[in-house]
Structures are given as C-alpha cells and as structure tokens.
PDB file of C-alpha atoms in Angstrom:
ATOM      1  CA  MET V   1     -48.194 -98.036  23.330  1.00 74.00           C
ATOM      2  CA  ILE V   2     -51.633 -98.977  25.811  1.00 81.00           C
ATOM      3  CA  TYR V   3     -54.962 -98.505  24.451  1.00 83.00           C
ATOM      4  CA  SER V   4     -56.630 -95.837  26.620  1.00 84.00           C
ATOM      5  CA  LEU V   5     -60.213 -95.153  27.597  1.00 90.00           C
ATOM      6  CA  TYR V   6     -59.531 -91.162  28.126  1.00 94.00           C
ATOM      7  CA  ARG V   7     -57.698 -89.441  25.227  1.00 94.00           C
ATOM      8  CA  GLN V   8     -57.084 -86.060  26.756  1.00 96.00           C
ATOM      9  CA  ILE V   9     -55.391 -85.585  29.916  1.00 97.00           C
ATOM     10  CA  GLY V  10     -55.149 -82.741  31.936  1.00 96.00           C
ATOM     11  CA  ILE V  11     -52.479 -81.720  34.789  1.00 95.00           C
ATOM     12  CA  ILE V  12     -52.651 -79.507  37.325  1.00 94.00           C
ATOM     13  CA  ALA V  13     -49.822 -79.110  39.238  1.00 90.00           C
ATOM     14  CA  ARG V  14     -49.121 -76.326  42.180  1.00 83.00           C
ATOM     15  CA  PRO V  15     -46.846 -73.429  40.587  1.00 76.00           C
ATOM     16  CA  GLU V  16     -44.644 -73.347  43.571  1.00 73.00           C
ATOM     17  CA  THR V  17     -43.643 -76.796  44.051  1.00 75.00           C
ATOM     18  CA  PRO V  18     -39.838 -77.375  43.931  1.00 72.00           C
ATOM     19  CA  GLU V  19     -38.276 -79.711  41.003  1.00 78.00           C
ATOM     20  CA  ILE V  20     -42.008 -80.249  39.489  1.00 84.00           C
ATOM     21  CA  ALA V  21     -40.411 -79.337  35.845  1.00 83.00           C
ATOM     22  CA  PRO V  22     -39.132 -83.457  35.559  1.00 87.00           C
ATOM     23  CA  ILE V  23     -41.917 -84.874  37.320  1.00 90.00           C
ATOM     24  CA  ILE V  24     -44.045 -83.123  34.567  1.00 89.00           C
ATOM     25  CA  THR V  25     -41.696 -83.800  31.894  1.00 87.00           C
ATOM     26  CA  GLN V  26     -41.788 -87.477  32.602  1.00 91.00           C
ATOM     27  CA  LEU V  27     -45.736 -87.195  32.490  1.00 93.00           C
ATOM     28  CA  VAL V  28     -46.212 -85.724  29.040  1.00 91.00           C
ATOM     29  CA  HIS V  29     -43.323 -88.247  28.010  1.00 90.00           C
ATOM     30  CA  PHE V  30     -45.922 -91.249  28.863  1.00 94.00           C
ATOM     31  CA  PHE V  31     -48.626 -89.701  27.579  1.00 94.00           C
ATOM     32  CA  HIS V  32     -46.998 -88.485  24.094  1.00 91.00           C
ATOM     33  CA  ALA V  33     -45.869 -92.072  23.674  1.00 91.00           C
ATOM     34  CA  ASN V  34     -49.406 -93.408  24.114  1.00 93.00           C
ATOM     35  CA  GLN V  35     -50.563 -90.718  21.484  1.00 93.00           C
ATOM     36  CA  LEU V  36     -52.760 -88.892  23.957  1.00 94.00           C
ATOM     37  CA  LYS V  37     -53.043 -85.341  23.650  1.00 94.00           C
ATOM     38  CA  VAL V  38     -51.980 -83.238  26.868  1.00 94.00           C
ATOM     39  CA  PHE V  39     -53.403 -80.073  28.226  1.00 94.00           C
ATOM     40  CA  ILE V  40     -51.687 -78.231  31.355  1.00 92.00           C
ATOM     41  CA  ASP V  41     -52.483 -75.505  33.373  1.00 91.00           C
ATOM     42  CA  GLU V  42     -50.613 -72.656  32.493  1.00 86.00           C
ATOM     43  CA  ASN V  43     -49.924 -71.461  36.064  1.00 83.00           C
ATOM     44  CA  CYS V  44     -47.524 -74.378  37.249  1.00 80.00           C
ATOM     45  CA  ILE V  45     -45.171 -73.865  34.403  1.00 71.00           C
ATOM     46  CA  GLN V  46     -44.691 -70.091  34.784  1.00 59.00           C
ATOM     47  CA  GLU V  47     -41.874 -70.635  37.292  1.00 50.00           C
ATOM     48  CA  GLN V  48     -40.478 -74.236  35.671  1.00 54.00           C
ATOM     49  CA  GLN V  49     -37.768 -74.615  33.392  1.00 58.00           C
ATOM     50  CA  ILE V  50     -39.491 -76.734  30.867  1.00 62.00           C
ATOM     51  CA  GLU V  51     -37.467 -78.252  28.261  1.00 64.00           C
ATOM     52  CA  SER V  52     -38.415 -76.311  24.958  1.00 61.00           C
ATOM     53  CA  HIS V  53     -39.549 -79.554  22.769  1.00 61.00           C
ATOM     54  CA  ILE V  54     -42.238 -80.465  25.892  1.00 66.00           C
ATOM     55  CA  LEU V  55     -43.578 -76.825  25.571  1.00 66.00           C
ATOM     56  CA  ASN V  56     -44.460 -77.737  21.602  1.00 71.00           C
ATOM     57  CA  GLU V  57     -46.042 -80.637  22.774  1.00 75.00           C
ATOM     58  CA  ILE V  58     -48.738 -79.405  25.164  1.00 87.00           C
ATOM     59  CA  ILE V  59     -51.376 -76.967  25.293  1.00 89.00           C
ATOM     60  CA  LEU V  60     -51.738 -74.697  27.447  1.00 89.00           C
ATOM     61  CA  LYS V  61     -55.054 -73.362  29.239  1.00 91.00           C
ATOM     62  CA  PRO V  62     -56.313 -71.391  32.537  1.00 90.00           C
ATOM     63  CA  LYS V  63     -57.551 -73.941  35.082  1.00 89.00           C
ATOM     64  CA  SER V  64     -60.801 -72.972  35.202  1.00 88.00           C
ATOM     65  CA  GLU V  65     -60.986 -73.805  31.280  1.00 92.00           C
ATOM     66  CA  LEU V  66     -58.502 -77.266  31.322  1.00 93.00           C
ATOM     67  CA  ALA V  67     -61.815 -79.305  32.594  1.00 94.00           C
ATOM     68  CA  GLN V  68     -63.464 -78.700  29.000  1.00 94.00           C
ATOM     69  CA  HIS V  69     -60.897 -80.011  26.911  1.00 95.00           C
ATOM     70  CA  CYS V  70     -59.878 -83.068  28.613  1.00 96.00           C
ATOM     71  CA  ASP V  71     -61.666 -86.270  29.846  1.00 95.00           C
ATOM     72  CA  LEU V  72     -59.193 -87.158  32.452  1.00 97.00           C
ATOM     73  CA  ILE V  73     -57.126 -84.523  34.995  1.00 97.00           C
ATOM     74  CA  VAL V  74     -54.277 -85.375  37.028  1.00 97.00           C
ATOM     75  CA  ILE V  75     -52.473 -83.704  39.788  1.00 96.00           C
ATOM     76  CA  LEU V  76     -49.658 -83.090  41.452  1.00 94.00           C
ATOM     77  CA  GLY V  77     -49.424 -82.426  44.649  1.00 91.00           C
ATOM     78  CA  GLY V  78     -51.298 -82.801  48.006  1.00 90.00           C
ATOM     79  CA  ASP V  79     -54.726 -82.454  49.339  1.00 92.00           C
ATOM     80  CA  GLY V  80     -54.651 -78.664  49.221  1.00 91.00           C
ATOM     81  CA  THR V  81     -53.939 -78.378  45.637  1.00 92.00           C
ATOM     82  CA  PHE V  82     -56.693 -81.670  44.944  1.00 95.00           C
ATOM     83  CA  LEU V  83     -59.196 -79.343  46.768  1.00 95.00           C
ATOM     84  CA  SER V  84     -58.398 -76.315  44.730  1.00 93.00           C
ATOM     85  CA  ALA V  85     -58.742 -78.374  41.395  1.00 94.00           C
ATOM     86  CA  ALA V  86     -61.559 -80.189  42.181  1.00 94.00           C
ATOM     87  CA  ARG V  87     -63.888 -77.324  43.093  1.00 91.00           C
ATOM     88  CA  GLU V  88     -62.777 -75.819  39.575  1.00 90.00           C
ATOM     89  CA  VAL V  89     -63.799 -79.087  37.861  1.00 91.00           C
ATOM     90  CA  THR V  90     -66.604 -80.763  39.351  1.00 92.00           C
ATOM     91  CA  PRO V  91     -69.412 -78.790  37.364  1.00 92.00           C
ATOM     92  CA  TYR V  92     -67.829 -80.310  34.250  1.00 93.00           C
ATOM     93  CA  ARG V  93     -67.745 -83.984  35.637  1.00 93.00           C
ATOM     94  CA  VAL V  94     -63.994 -84.482  34.611  1.00 96.00           C
ATOM     95  CA  PRO V  95     -62.343 -87.509  37.083  1.00 97.00           C
ATOM     96  CA  LEU V  96     -59.469 -86.977  39.031  1.00 97.00           C
ATOM     97  CA  VAL V  97     -56.762 -88.772  40.047  1.00 97.00           C
ATOM     98  CA  GLY V  98     -53.689 -87.301  42.444  1.00 96.00           C
ATOM     99  CA  ILE V  99     -50.272 -87.883  42.877  1.00 95.00           C
ATOM    100  CA  ASN V 100     -48.872 -87.211  46.016  1.00 92.00           C
ATOM    101  CA  LEU V 101     -46.185 -84.690  46.217  1.00 87.00           C
ATOM    102  CA  GLY V 102     -47.253 -83.349  49.565  1.00 73.00           C
ATOM    103  CA  HIS V 103     -47.202 -84.899  53.330  1.00 74.00           C
ATOM    104  CA  LEU V 104     -50.599 -86.603  54.338  1.00 73.00           C
ATOM    105  CA  GLY V 105     -52.310 -87.360  51.073  1.00 80.00           C
ATOM    106  CA  PHE V 106     -55.811 -88.648  52.160  1.00 87.00           C
ATOM    107  CA  LEU V 107     -57.159 -87.092  48.626  1.00 91.00           C
ATOM    108  CA  VAL V 108     -53.882 -88.048  46.457  1.00 92.00           C
ATOM    109  CA  GLN V 109     -53.132 -91.787  46.354  1.00 92.00           C
ATOM    110  CA  VAL V 110     -50.638 -92.353  44.086  1.00 93.00           C
ATOM    111  CA  ASN V 111     -47.218 -92.539  45.169  1.00 91.00           C
ATOM    112  CA  GLN V 112     -44.463 -90.390  42.919  1.00 90.00           C
ATOM    113  CA  GLN V 113     -42.520 -93.419  43.091  1.00 91.00           C
ATOM    114  CA  ASP V 114     -44.625 -95.550  40.945  1.00 92.00           C
ATOM    115  CA  MET V 115     -46.579 -92.931  39.153  1.00 95.00           C
ATOM    116  CA  LEU V 116     -45.888 -94.219  35.562  1.00 96.00           C
ATOM    117  CA  ASN V 117     -46.686 -97.868  36.128  1.00 96.00           C
ATOM    118  CA  GLU V 118     -49.952 -96.756  38.255  1.00 96.00           C
ATOM    119  CA  MET V 119     -51.036 -94.212  35.263  1.00 96.00           C
ATOM    120  CA  ALA V 120     -50.760 -97.188  32.962  1.00 96.00           C
ATOM    121  CA  ARG V 121     -53.446 -99.613  34.806  1.00 96.00           C
ATOM    122  CA  ILE V 122     -55.685 -96.240  35.118  1.00 96.00           C
ATOM    123  CA  LEU V 123     -55.633 -95.806  31.548  1.00 96.00           C
ATOM    124  CA  VAL V 124     -56.670 -99.448  30.863  1.00 95.00           C
ATOM    125  CA  GLY V 125     -59.588 -99.471  33.695  1.00 95.00           C
ATOM    126  CA  LYS V 126     -57.630-100.611  36.199  1.00 96.00           C
ATOM    127  CA  TYR V 127     -58.573 -98.528  38.977  1.00 96.00           C
ATOM    128  CA  LEU V 128     -61.287 -97.761  41.882  1.00 95.00           C
ATOM    129  CA  SER V 129     -63.823 -94.808  42.066  1.00 93.00           C
ATOM    130  CA  VAL V 130     -65.713 -92.977  44.423  1.00 93.00           C
ATOM    131  CA  GLU V 131     -68.347 -90.261  43.856  1.00 94.00           C
ATOM    132  CA  CYS V 132     -67.526 -87.362  46.386  1.00 95.00           C
ATOM    133  CA  ILE V 133     -70.434 -85.160  46.801  1.00 97.00           C
ATOM    134  CA  LEU V 134     -69.885 -81.128  47.665  1.00 97.00           C
ATOM    135  CA  LEU V 135     -71.266 -78.934  49.553  1.00 98.00           C
ATOM    136  CA  GLU V 136     -72.717 -75.618  47.960  1.00 98.00           C
ATOM    137  CA  GLY V 137     -72.824 -72.988  49.973  1.00 98.00           C
ATOM    138  CA  ARG V 138     -74.895 -69.290  49.742  1.00 98.00           C
ATOM    139  CA  VAL V 139     -74.831 -66.323  51.910  1.00 98.00           C
ATOM    140  CA  PHE V 140     -77.956 -64.294  51.867  1.00 98.00           C
ATOM    141  CA  ARG V 141     -78.113 -60.446  53.324  1.00 97.00           C
ATOM    142  CA  ASP V 142     -81.358 -58.906  53.813  1.00 96.00           C
ATOM    143  CA  ASP V 143     -82.647 -62.072  51.586  1.00 94.00           C
ATOM    144  CA  VAL V 144     -79.885 -61.021  48.479  1.00 98.00           C
ATOM    145  CA  GLU V 145     -77.343 -63.846  48.016  1.00 98.00           C
ATOM    146  CA  VAL V 146     -74.177 -61.920  47.986  1.00 98.00           C
ATOM    147  CA  PHE V 147     -72.116 -64.990  47.794  1.00 98.00           C
ATOM    148  CA  ARG V 148     -71.667 -68.571  46.765  1.00 97.00           C
ATOM    149  CA  ASP V 149     -68.972 -70.991  46.186  1.00 97.00           C
ATOM    150  CA  VAL V 150     -68.748 -74.997  46.530  1.00 97.00           C
ATOM    151  CA  ALA V 151     -66.510 -77.372  49.005  1.00 97.00           C
ATOM    152  CA  LEU V 152     -65.024 -80.459  48.663  1.00 97.00           C
ATOM    153  CA  ASN V 153     -63.989 -80.997  52.275  1.00 97.00           C
ATOM    154  CA  ASP V 154     -65.944 -78.718  54.702  1.00 98.00           C
ATOM    155  CA  VAL V 155     -67.691 -75.247  54.802  1.00 98.00           C
ATOM    156  CA  MET V 156     -66.974 -73.697  57.873  1.00 98.00           C
ATOM    157  CA  LEU V 157     -68.583 -70.501  60.106  1.00 97.00           C
ATOM    158  CA  SER V 158     -65.569 -69.289  62.369  1.00 95.00           C
ATOM    159  CA  ARG V 159     -64.633 -66.099  64.539  1.00 89.00           C
ATOM    160  CA  GLY V 160     -62.519 -63.800  63.107  1.00 77.00           C
ATOM    161  CA  LEU V 161     -59.525 -61.805  64.073  1.00 74.00           C
ATOM    162  CA  ALA V 162     -60.980 -60.271  66.907  1.00 69.00           C
ATOM    163  CA  GLY V 163     -61.505 -63.964  68.836  1.00 73.00           C
ATOM    164  CA  LYS V 164     -64.815 -63.241  70.251  1.00 85.00           C
ATOM    165  CA  MET V 165     -67.334 -66.478  70.373  1.00 92.00           C
ATOM    166  CA  ILE V 166     -70.009 -65.839  67.553  1.00 94.00           C
ATOM    167  CA  GLU V 167     -73.959 -66.706  67.755  1.00 96.00           C
ATOM    168  CA  PHE V 168     -75.849 -68.260  65.310  1.00 96.00           C
ATOM    169  CA  GLU V 169     -79.127 -70.661  65.297  1.00 97.00           C
ATOM    170  CA  VAL V 170     -79.055 -73.658  62.789  1.00 97.00           C
ATOM    171  CA  PHE V 171     -82.473 -75.279  61.404  1.00 98.00           C
ATOM    172  CA  ILE V 172     -82.371 -77.948  59.153  1.00 98.00           C
ATOM    173  CA  ASN V 173     -85.200 -78.208  56.368  1.00 98.00           C
ATOM    174  CA  GLN V 174     -86.732 -74.828  58.055  1.00 96.00           C
ATOM    175  CA  GLN V 175     -86.660 -76.949  61.503  1.00 97.00           C
ATOM    176  CA  PHE V 176     -85.105 -75.287  64.357  1.00 97.00           C
ATOM    177  CA  VAL V 177     -82.550 -77.241  65.585  1.00 96.00           C
ATOM    178  CA  TYR V 178     -80.161 -74.893  67.998  1.00 94.00           C
ATOM    179  CA  SER V 179     -78.957 -72.142  68.729  1.00 95.00           C
ATOM    180  CA  GLN V 180     -75.469 -71.846  69.591  1.00 94.00           C
ATOM    181  CA  ARG V 181     -72.264 -69.600  70.948  1.00 94.00           C
ATOM    182  CA  SER V 182     -69.320 -70.593  70.126  1.00 94.00           C
ATOM    183  CA  ASP V 183     -66.031 -70.358  67.966  1.00 94.00           C
ATOM    184  CA  GLY V 184     -67.417 -71.997  65.083  1.00 95.00           C
ATOM    185  CA  LEU V 185     -69.367 -74.419  63.137  1.00 97.00           C
ATOM    186  CA  ILE V 186     -68.192 -76.833  60.439  1.00 98.00           C
ATOM    187  CA  VAL V 187     -70.565 -78.549  57.972  1.00 98.00           C
ATOM    188  CA  SER V 188     -68.297 -81.432  56.595  1.00 98.00           C
ATOM    189  CA  THR V 189     -68.831 -84.449  53.458  1.00 98.00           C
ATOM    190  CA  PRO V 190     -67.699 -87.567  54.086  1.00 97.00           C
ATOM    191  CA  THR V 191     -63.838 -86.380  52.605  1.00 96.00           C
ATOM    192  CA  GLY V 192     -63.547 -83.761  54.865  1.00 96.00           C
ATOM    193  CA  SER V 193     -64.423 -85.863  57.849  1.00 96.00           C
ATOM    194  CA  THR V 194     -61.055 -86.987  58.055  1.00 93.00           C
ATOM    195  CA  ALA V 195     -59.867 -83.206  57.762  1.00 93.00           C
ATOM    196  CA  TYR V 196     -60.781 -80.045  60.478  1.00 94.00           C
ATOM    197  CA  ALA V 197     -63.861 -81.775  61.573  1.00 96.00           C
ATOM    198  CA  LEU V 198     -62.218 -84.688  62.525  1.00 94.00           C
ATOM    199  CA  ALA V 199     -59.972 -82.337  64.408  1.00 93.00           C
ATOM    200  CA  ALA V 200     -62.763 -80.710  66.125  1.00 94.00           C
ATOM    201  CA  GLY V 201     -64.411 -83.944  67.447  1.00 94.00           C
ATOM    202  CA  GLY V 202     -66.329 -85.259  64.847  1.00 95.00           C
ATOM    203  CA  PRO V 203     -66.697 -88.526  63.336  1.00 95.00           C
ATOM    204  CA  ILE V 204     -65.290 -90.070  60.638  1.00 94.00           C
ATOM    205  CA  LEU V 205     -67.692 -90.599  57.434  1.00 95.00           C
ATOM    206  CA  GLN V 206     -67.165 -93.280  55.509  1.00 91.00           C
ATOM    207  CA  SER V 207     -65.828 -91.847  52.059  1.00 85.00           C
ATOM    208  CA  GLY V 208     -68.996 -92.562  49.401  1.00 85.00           C
ATOM    209  CA  LEU V 209     -71.604 -92.712  52.641  1.00 92.00           C
ATOM    210  CA  ASN V 210     -74.698 -89.700  51.419  1.00 95.00           C
ATOM    211  CA  ALA V 211     -74.238 -87.559  54.586  1.00 98.00           C
ATOM    212  CA  PHE V 212     -73.102 -84.186  56.034  1.00 98.00           C
ATOM    213  CA  THR V 213     -71.821 -83.700  59.450  1.00 98.00           C
ATOM    214  CA  LEU V 214     -72.530 -80.596  61.898  1.00 98.00           C
ATOM    215  CA  VAL V 215     -69.185 -80.144  64.118  1.00 97.00           C
ATOM    216  CA  PRO V 216     -69.267 -77.088  66.374  1.00 96.00           C
ATOM    217  CA  VAL V 217     -66.073 -75.664  67.342  1.00 95.00           C
ATOM    218  CA  CYS V 218     -65.328 -75.038  70.984  1.00 92.00           C
ATOM    219  CA  PRO V 219     -69.108 -74.315  71.680  1.00 92.00           C
ATOM    220  CA  GLN V 220     -69.637 -72.818  75.308  1.00 89.00           C
ATOM    221  CA  SER V 221     -72.187 -75.124  76.278  1.00 82.00           C
ATOM    222  CA  MET V 222     -71.518 -79.033  76.612  1.00 75.00           C
ATOM    223  CA  THR V 223     -74.312 -80.247  75.417  1.00 77.00           C
ATOM    224  CA  ASN V 224     -73.366 -79.400  72.381  1.00 83.00           C
ATOM    225  CA  ARG V 225     -71.933 -82.399  70.108  1.00 90.00           C
ATOM    226  CA  PRO V 226     -71.606 -83.608  66.442  1.00 95.00           C
ATOM    227  CA  ILE V 227     -74.804 -84.584  64.624  1.00 96.00           C
ATOM    228  CA  VAL V 228     -74.951 -86.470  61.571  1.00 97.00           C
ATOM    229  CA  ILE V 229     -77.776 -85.801  58.793  1.00 98.00           C
ATOM    230  CA  ALA V 230     -78.513 -87.091  55.321  1.00 97.00           C
ATOM    231  CA  ASP V 231     -77.141 -84.778  52.312  1.00 97.00           C
ATOM    232  CA  ASN V 232     -80.865 -84.387  51.129  1.00 97.00           C
ATOM    233  CA  ASN V 233     -81.404 -81.874  53.915  1.00 98.00           C
ATOM    234  CA  GLN V 234     -80.925 -78.838  53.123  1.00 98.00           C
ATOM    235  CA  ILE V 235     -78.846 -76.393  56.124  1.00 98.00           C
ATOM    236  CA  GLU V 236     -79.704 -73.215  57.410  1.00 98.00           C
ATOM    237  CA  ILE V 237     -78.032 -70.750  59.738  1.00 98.00           C
ATOM    238  CA  LEU V 238     -78.564 -67.429  61.018  1.00 98.00           C
ATOM    239  CA  VAL V 239     -75.997 -65.494  62.538  1.00 97.00           C
ATOM    240  CA  THR V 240     -76.813 -63.544  65.235  1.00 96.00           C
ATOM    241  CA  LYS V 241     -74.111 -62.335  66.563  1.00 93.00           C
ATOM    242  CA  ALA V 242     -70.811 -61.738  64.017  1.00 89.00           C
ATOM    243  CA  VAL V 243     -68.243 -59.342  65.557  1.00 83.00           C
ATOM    244  CA  ASP V 244     -65.874 -60.574  63.194  1.00 86.00           C
ATOM    245  CA  ALA V 245     -67.003 -63.735  61.464  1.00 94.00           C
ATOM    246  CA  ARG V 246     -65.833 -65.533  58.110  1.00 95.00           C
ATOM    247  CA  VAL V 247     -67.609 -68.370  55.663  1.00 97.00           C
ATOM    248  CA  HIS V 248     -64.431 -70.418  54.655  1.00 97.00           C
ATOM    249  CA  TYR V 249     -64.565 -73.043  52.061  1.00 97.00           C
ATOM    250  CA  ASP V 250     -62.415 -75.801  51.964  1.00 97.00           C
ATOM    251  CA  GLY V 251     -60.081 -73.250  53.475  1.00 94.00           C
ATOM    252  CA  GLN V 252     -59.087 -71.906  50.314  1.00 94.00           C
ATOM    253  CA  THR V 253     -62.225 -68.870  50.223  1.00 96.00           C
ATOM    254  CA  TYR V 254     -63.847 -66.990  52.199  1.00 96.00           C
ATOM    255  CA  PHE V 255     -66.340 -64.060  52.929  1.00 97.00           C
ATOM    256  CA  ASP V 256     -66.883 -62.100  56.055  1.00 95.00           C
ATOM    257  CA  VAL V 257     -70.137 -62.622  57.482  1.00 96.00           C
ATOM    258  CA  GLN V 258     -72.377 -59.790  59.357  1.00 95.00           C
ATOM    259  CA  THR V 259     -74.909 -59.875  62.290  1.00 96.00           C
ATOM    260  CA  MET V 260     -78.288 -61.578  60.537  1.00 97.00           C
ATOM    261  CA  ASP V 261     -76.682 -62.975  57.616  1.00 97.00           C
ATOM    262  CA  LYS V 262     -77.950 -66.627  56.315  1.00 98.00           C
ATOM    263  CA  LEU V 263     -75.943 -69.225  55.097  1.00 98.00           C
ATOM    264  CA  ILE V 264     -77.810 -71.843  53.317  1.00 98.00           C
ATOM    265  CA  LEU V 265     -75.656 -74.953  52.896  1.00 98.00           C
ATOM    266  CA  GLN V 266     -77.140 -77.823  50.820  1.00 98.00           C
ATOM    267  CA  ARG V 267     -75.791 -81.096  47.880  1.00 98.00           C
ATOM    268  CA  TYR V 268     -74.055 -79.629  44.975  1.00 97.00           C
ATOM    269  CA  CYS V 269     -75.557 -80.533  41.761  1.00 96.00           C
ATOM    270  CA  TYR V 270     -72.603 -82.763  40.686  1.00 95.00           C
ATOM    271  CA  PRO V 271     -70.658 -85.103  42.769  1.00 95.00           C
ATOM    272  CA  LEU V 272     -66.976 -85.420  42.187  1.00 96.00           C
ATOM    273  CA  ARG V 273     -65.054 -88.753  40.434  1.00 95.00           C
ATOM    274  CA  VAL V 274     -61.858 -89.653  42.609  1.00 96.00           C
ATOM    275  CA  ILE V 275     -59.932 -92.069  40.961  1.00 96.00           C
ATOM    276  CA  ASN V 276     -57.465 -94.513  43.300  1.00 95.00           C
ATOM    277  CA  PRO V 277     -55.083 -97.369  42.462  1.00 95.00           C
ATOM    278  CA  ILE V 278     -56.761-100.766  42.277  1.00 94.00           C
ATOM    279  CA  HIS V 279     -54.737-101.543  45.509  1.00 93.00           C
ATOM    280  CA  TYR V 280     -56.374 -98.818  47.657  1.00 92.00           C
ATOM    281  CA  GLN V 281     -57.943 -99.595  50.691  1.00 90.00           C
ATOM    282  CA  TYR V 282     -60.291 -97.048  52.744  1.00 89.00           C
ATOM    283  CA  TYR V 283     -59.111 -98.408  56.281  1.00 88.00           C
ATOM    284  CA  GLN V 284     -55.676 -98.856  55.432  1.00 87.00           C
ATOM    285  CA  THR V 285     -55.556 -95.273  54.356  1.00 87.00           C
ATOM    286  CA  LEU V 286     -56.568 -94.544  57.884  1.00 87.00           C
ATOM    287  CA  ARG V 287     -54.632 -96.455  59.583  1.00 85.00           C
ATOM    288  CA  GLN V 288     -51.698 -95.314  57.883  1.00 84.00           C
ATOM    289  CA  LYS V 289     -52.658 -91.654  57.407  1.00 82.00           C
ATOM    290  CA  LEU V 290     -54.047 -91.442  61.271  1.00 82.00           C
ATOM    291  CA  HIS V 291     -51.849 -93.839  62.966  1.00 77.00           C
ATOM    292  CA  TRP V 292     -54.695 -96.288  63.632  1.00 71.00           C
ATOM    293  CA  GLY V 293     -53.344 -99.934  65.211  1.00 66.00           C
ATOM    294  CA  GLU V 294     -50.056 -98.530  66.233  1.00 63.00           C
ATOM    295  CA  GLN V 295     -48.553-100.070  69.770  1.00 58.00           C
ATOM    296  CA  LEU V 296     -49.628 -98.353  72.950  1.00 55.00           C
ATOM    297  CA  ILE V 297     -47.131 -99.268  74.867  1.00 54.00           C
TER     298      ILE V 297
END
C-alpha cells in the first residue's frame, strides 16, 4: 500500500467508450487496495457491465457534483472527454489527470498500458503540473446577459448553416481594434492554441502562458492576421451582421447570436490544474502529436 496525497478519487469516462468496464474495474481495485474512496460519474457506467461487487465499492454521483466530493479526478478518454470534465470541475479547484483512450491526446498524457504505474507515482506526488487558464464568454442582447459559459480551449464566433460570412467589430479594453468580414473568429487559450486555432493559422502558445490569441477564420481581407494579447484584457465582439451565427464553447456548447449582440470574453476567475506524468515534456508532445521533426524527403 502507498501513502497517497489524495484520499478521495473521482473517475469520469465517456459513456459510449467500448470496453471501458475492465479499465474502470482495474482502477477501482487499485484505489481500494490503497484505501482510497472512489466516486464515479453515474453516466459513464449506465451502459457498462460492471461487476456487482465493484458497484458496492464505489459511490455514484452526477458529473456536475463529482468535484464537490473529490480531491483528484481521473479522466478516461480523449481530449473531448477531458474538455467536458474540465468545464464542470474547474470552479472547485480539483486537479485532473487524463488517461488516453482516444487518438490525439494533447490533454490526456497517461498511456493506458502504464496506467497503474503512473497513478502510483502521481498519488505520492511524483508528477508535473500546470495551471491552465480558461475563457469566460458572456453574450449580451440589448445590454441584458442572455448566455454565459466557459471554455478551456477556445470560444469561437462562427457563421452558421446558411454559409454566409458574418460581420463584427472587435474591441480590447473598450478600444477599437478592427472590423472584420469573415467566417468567424477564434479566441483561444494557450491550451487551445494547438487545436482549432492552429488549424486556422494561429500561433502555438506555450502551455502556462498568460495570454490569448485571436485568430480570424477565412477573413475577406488579407490584412487580417492573428494577434496575441495578455490574459488580463477584456475582449468585446460586436456582431454587426449575423445572418446565421453562433458562439461555440470548446465545440461542446453553443448559443445562436443575432445582429447587434455583444460577446464579452475575459479570463475565467479560476484556473485548471492539470497533472501530467513526471516524464512529460511539452515540446516532445508537440513533436509526437504534430509530427514535427519528421524527415522531409
């Protein structure tokens, strides 16, 4: 048995993940062998064949309540599962560690094959951690707030199904920056700079930087380029023409906006603590995931 820095462990997984039950069973056995209390998102095992004695050893809670009972949460899945969990638990300041059951895995750094060994190291404090900033986005209509959400990766204003360009004006700290006609604008955190913002031509921001990047999506003018600003700035986007436009949060929630709606973006009041294996290297991850350094010929 190890002496764990954490006493109450949460587990969150994507419900439709194939063959997740044996992985959950392994983790539950491991945590209980070390006298740790285990809480599991009730949605992730509804469709799974979990052994009855395992169900007697765990406490089921809704994902939205899990962080209230845990001091560490383990995410089983890919980056999408991690993003969904992060947006739920960040207000409770509970650290997250991700076990990669997906494909790309920028946010989930523990390999499934070495899962128990890595968790043993993490429980005794042998890990690297980083605090990631989040974006809070509020939509105002006639000066009344009509929607609010947070994002770990990015908030995006985009055209909708009509396929027509949208028009908007951007202000930073109430100072006019530019007007734009484009398919949209991505406002990204450093965590999200390797996601959609990168695909749209934005820069990579090193993890842990206190900055945001604003990346136009297919702007009509060739003079529109990505810019990077400090995270203590407030960003205001005034939608001047929205035939069919939406605001997306991490690609997981959205809100339909109308002409003359305002989107106010600023750093969320709480950061997210992400725990990585002790051998984690940021630039090595970029090489592996983005295939940097491959032979050119």
